[in-house]
Short mmCIF file of C-alpha atoms in Angstrom, two decimals:
data_model
loop_
_atom_site.label_atom_id
_atom_site.label_comp_id
_atom_site.label_asym_id
_atom_site.label_seq_id
_atom_site.Cartn_x
_atom_site.Cartn_y
_atom_site.Cartn_z
CA MET L 1 -5.36 -21.65 -12.87
CA GLN L 2 -7.19 -24.31 -10.86
CA HIS L 3 -9.63 -23.33 -8.13
CA LYS L 4 -7.52 -24.84 -5.33
CA GLU L 5 -4.36 -23.12 -6.56
CA MET L 6 -6.18 -19.76 -6.71
CA GLU L 7 -7.51 -20.28 -3.19
CA VAL L 8 -4.01 -21.06 -1.85
CA MET L 9 -2.47 -18.06 -3.62
CA THR L 10 -5.26 -15.77 -2.37
CA LEU L 11 -4.58 -16.81 1.23
CA GLN L 12 -0.82 -16.39 0.73
CA ILE L 13 -1.36 -12.87 -0.64
CA ALA L 14 -3.76 -12.01 2.17
CA PHE L 15 -1.27 -13.10 4.82
CA LEU L 16 1.64 -11.35 3.11
CA GLY L 17 -0.32 -8.10 2.77
CA SER L 18 -1.99 -8.12 6.19
CA PRO L 19 0.49 -5.59 7.68
CA LEU L 20 -0.80 -3.09 5.10
CA LEU L 21 -4.27 -3.24 6.69
CA LEU L 22 -2.75 -2.51 10.10
CA ALA L 23 -0.81 0.39 8.55
CA ALA L 24 -3.93 1.73 6.79
CA LEU L 25 -5.83 1.68 10.11
CA ALA L 26 -2.99 3.43 11.96
CA ASN L 27 -2.59 6.03 9.20
CA GLY L 28 -6.35 6.61 9.07
CA LEU L 29 -6.55 7.15 12.84
CA CYS L 30 -3.56 9.47 12.68
CA MET L 31 -5.27 11.54 9.98
CA ARG L 32 -8.65 11.44 11.78
CA PHE L 33 -7.20 12.74 15.05
CA ASP L 34 -4.52 14.89 13.40
CA CYS L 35 -1.57 13.28 15.22
CA LEU L 36 2.14 13.77 14.56
CA ASN L 37 1.71 17.22 13.07
CA TRP L 38 5.46 17.76 13.01
CA LEU L 39 5.58 15.13 10.22
CA LYS L 40 2.58 16.52 8.34
CA ARG L 41 4.82 18.01 5.66
CA PRO L 42 4.61 17.25 1.94
CA LEU L 43 7.11 14.77 0.56
CA ASP L 44 7.77 17.13 -2.35
CA LEU L 45 8.63 19.91 0.14
CA GLY L 46 6.19 22.19 -1.70
CA ARG L 47 8.27 22.12 -4.87
CA SER L 48 6.88 22.26 -8.40
CA PHE L 49 7.71 20.85 -11.81
CA ARG L 50 6.61 22.78 -14.91
CA GLY L 51 4.61 25.09 -12.65
CA LYS L 52 2.65 22.28 -10.98
CA ARG L 53 3.23 20.58 -7.65
CA ILE L 54 5.27 17.40 -7.85
CA PHE L 55 3.07 15.25 -5.58
CA GLY L 56 0.84 17.71 -3.71
CA ASP L 57 0.04 18.21 -0.04
CA ASN L 58 -1.58 14.80 0.52
CA LYS L 59 1.64 12.78 0.19
CA THR L 60 3.35 13.51 3.49
CA TRP L 61 6.32 12.43 5.58
CA ARG L 62 3.76 11.47 8.24
CA GLY L 63 2.11 8.96 5.91
CA LEU L 64 5.45 7.49 4.89
CA PHE L 65 6.50 7.18 8.54
CA ILE L 66 3.23 5.72 9.88
CA VAL L 67 2.74 3.22 7.04
CA THR L 68 6.35 2.01 7.19
CA VAL L 69 6.46 1.70 10.99
CA PHE L 70 3.16 -0.19 11.16
CA CYS L 71 4.08 -2.47 8.26
CA ILE L 72 7.25 -3.35 10.17
CA LEU L 73 5.15 -3.97 13.30
CA GLY L 74 2.76 -6.15 11.28
CA ALA L 75 5.64 -8.13 9.77
CA TRP L 76 7.07 -8.68 13.27
CA ILE L 77 3.66 -10.02 14.38
CA GLN L 78 3.72 -12.36 11.35
CA SER L 79 7.12 -13.63 12.50
CA LEU L 80 5.73 -14.31 15.98
CA ILE L 81 2.80 -16.22 14.48
CA GLN L 82 5.14 -18.28 12.31
CA ARG L 83 7.33 -19.05 15.33
CA THR L 84 4.36 -20.70 17.07
CA GLY L 85 4.42 -23.39 14.39
CA GLN L 86 0.68 -23.00 13.87
CA LEU L 87 0.87 -21.70 10.28
CA PRO L 88 0.18 -24.21 7.52
CA PRO L 89 3.51 -24.81 5.73
CA TRP L 90 2.08 -23.62 2.38
CA LEU L 91 0.88 -20.23 3.68
CA PRO L 92 4.11 -18.21 4.16
CA LEU L 93 5.61 -16.78 0.97
CA CYS L 94 8.90 -16.17 2.80
CA ASP L 95 10.55 -16.99 6.10
CA TYR L 96 8.87 -14.30 8.18
CA LYS L 97 10.93 -15.34 11.21
CA SER L 98 14.17 -14.09 9.67
CA LEU L 99 12.88 -11.64 7.03
CA TRP L 100 10.26 -9.70 8.98
CA LEU L 101 12.26 -6.45 8.97
CA PRO L 102 13.05 -6.31 5.22
CA GLU L 103 9.51 -7.54 4.49
CA GLY L 104 7.97 -4.81 6.65
CA LEU L 105 10.20 -2.16 5.09
CA ALA L 106 9.37 -3.40 1.59
CA LEU L 107 5.64 -3.32 2.30
CA GLY L 108 5.69 0.14 3.88
CA LEU L 109 8.07 1.85 1.50
CA GLY L 110 6.65 0.05 -1.54
CA ALA L 111 3.06 1.01 -0.73
CA THR L 112 3.89 4.64 0.01
CA LEU L 113 6.43 5.29 -2.72
CA GLY L 114 4.42 3.23 -5.22
CA GLU L 115 1.69 5.87 -5.15
CA LEU L 116 4.04 8.74 -6.04
CA PRO L 117 4.35 8.27 -9.83
CA ASN L 118 0.55 8.22 -10.07
CA SER L 119 0.31 11.39 -7.96
CA PHE L 120 2.96 13.04 -10.11
CA LEU L 121 1.07 12.23 -13.32
CA LYS L 122 -2.21 13.52 -11.89
CA ARG L 123 -0.64 16.78 -10.70
CA GLN L 124 0.91 17.30 -14.15
CA LEU L 125 -2.50 16.74 -15.74
CA ALA L 126 -4.04 19.22 -13.26
CA ILE L 127 -6.16 16.54 -11.56
CA LEU L 128 -6.62 17.69 -7.98
CA PRO L 129 -6.31 15.19 -5.10
CA GLY L 130 -9.57 13.29 -4.69
CA MET L 131 -10.89 14.43 -8.08
CA ARG L 132 -11.45 12.22 -11.12
CA LYS L 133 -11.27 12.71 -14.85
CA ARG L 134 -13.94 11.27 -17.12
CA GLY L 135 -13.58 8.99 -20.09
CA ILE L 136 -10.79 6.53 -20.83
CA LEU L 137 -8.17 8.57 -18.96
CA GLY L 138 -10.43 8.68 -15.90
CA GLY L 139 -10.90 4.91 -16.06
CA MET L 140 -7.17 4.34 -16.35
CA PHE L 141 -6.47 6.53 -13.33
CA PHE L 142 -9.27 4.83 -11.36
CA VAL L 143 -7.58 1.44 -11.84
CA LEU L 144 -4.12 2.90 -11.22
CA ASP L 145 -5.37 4.51 -7.99
CA GLN L 146 -6.29 1.05 -6.71
CA VAL L 147 -3.20 -0.90 -7.79
CA ASP L 148 -0.32 1.59 -7.61
CA LEU L 149 0.57 0.63 -4.05
CA ALA L 150 0.60 -3.09 -4.95
CA ILE L 151 2.90 -2.40 -7.89
CA GLY L 152 5.24 -0.50 -5.56
CA VAL L 153 5.14 -3.32 -3.02
CA TRP L 154 6.08 -5.94 -5.62
CA ILE L 155 8.96 -3.81 -6.88
CA PHE L 156 10.35 -3.74 -3.34
CA LEU L 157 9.45 -7.38 -2.52
CA TYR L 158 10.42 -8.98 -5.81
CA PHE L 159 13.91 -10.16 -4.86
CA LEU L 160 12.85 -11.14 -1.35
CA ILE L 161 10.06 -13.46 -2.50
CA GLU L 162 10.63 -14.03 -6.25
CA PRO L 163 6.89 -14.32 -6.97
CA SER L 164 5.39 -15.94 -10.04
CA MET L 165 3.66 -13.70 -12.57
CA ARG L 166 0.38 -15.43 -11.65
CA LEU L 167 0.83 -14.44 -8.01
CA ILE L 168 1.53 -10.82 -8.95
CA LEU L 169 -1.45 -10.61 -11.32
CA LEU L 170 -3.80 -12.20 -8.79
CA SER L 171 -2.60 -9.79 -6.10
CA LEU L 172 -3.29 -6.82 -8.41
CA ALA L 173 -6.79 -8.14 -9.11
CA LEU L 174 -7.45 -8.64 -5.38
CA THR L 175 -6.08 -5.21 -4.54
CA ILE L 176 -8.84 -3.41 -6.47
CA PRO L 177 -11.83 -4.50 -4.31
CA ILE L 178 -9.81 -4.48 -1.08
CA HIS L 179 -8.48 -0.96 -1.70
CA LEU L 180 -11.98 0.27 -2.60
CA LEU L 181 -13.43 -1.28 0.57
CA VAL L 182 -10.70 0.22 2.77
CA SER L 183 -11.27 3.63 1.14
CA ILE L 184 -15.05 3.45 1.68
CA VAL L 185 -14.67 2.41 5.33
CA GLY L 186 -12.00 5.08 5.91
CA TYR L 187 -14.24 7.75 4.36
CA ALA L 188 -17.27 6.62 6.40
CA LEU L 189 -15.22 6.79 9.63
CA GLY L 190 -13.83 10.25 8.82
CA MET L 191 -10.31 8.93 8.27
CA ARG L 192 -10.25 10.07 4.64
CA LYS L 193 -11.48 13.27 3.02
CA THR L 194 -12.25 11.59 -0.31
CA LEU L 195 -13.16 8.14 -1.58
CA THR L 196 -10.15 7.98 -3.93
#
């Protein structure tokens, strides 16, 4: 991949994923100030599988709601920016003007639901939320913790954007440092209880 092509794709990914940063901020503030308690209920409704919780208490209806609503809001803002005609023609990966709602839904639902298989596996392996295993398994879960939301997003966005494999792989690589940075900042500001 040439340097210029990577730069263009990085900017396209950054613009596409920008509503997720807005959603992460909103969700972090909601957790920090304990808002919307009526939605602070586990997605698994407290149920278990093989004697272990399905997802645990940290995956809540509140998170699903906040992330999805603010991704939709972010996608709507993207559509307004595109309507101004000020975006370079190569930057948008889709027509945000007409697809902002499905894009926002795909980002929000993909990011939230994309984390659930990972949570399920960790609960089944008796890894508590925020805790890490050592060794190869720990390393695998560390990487999965960073990219699971991006995988979920691409599953939901795939037919809307029809991305190249290079675009997907670059987005997964970019997600690792961005997710780590967001986690560190969220932890430092008291928006998260753990760094993972």
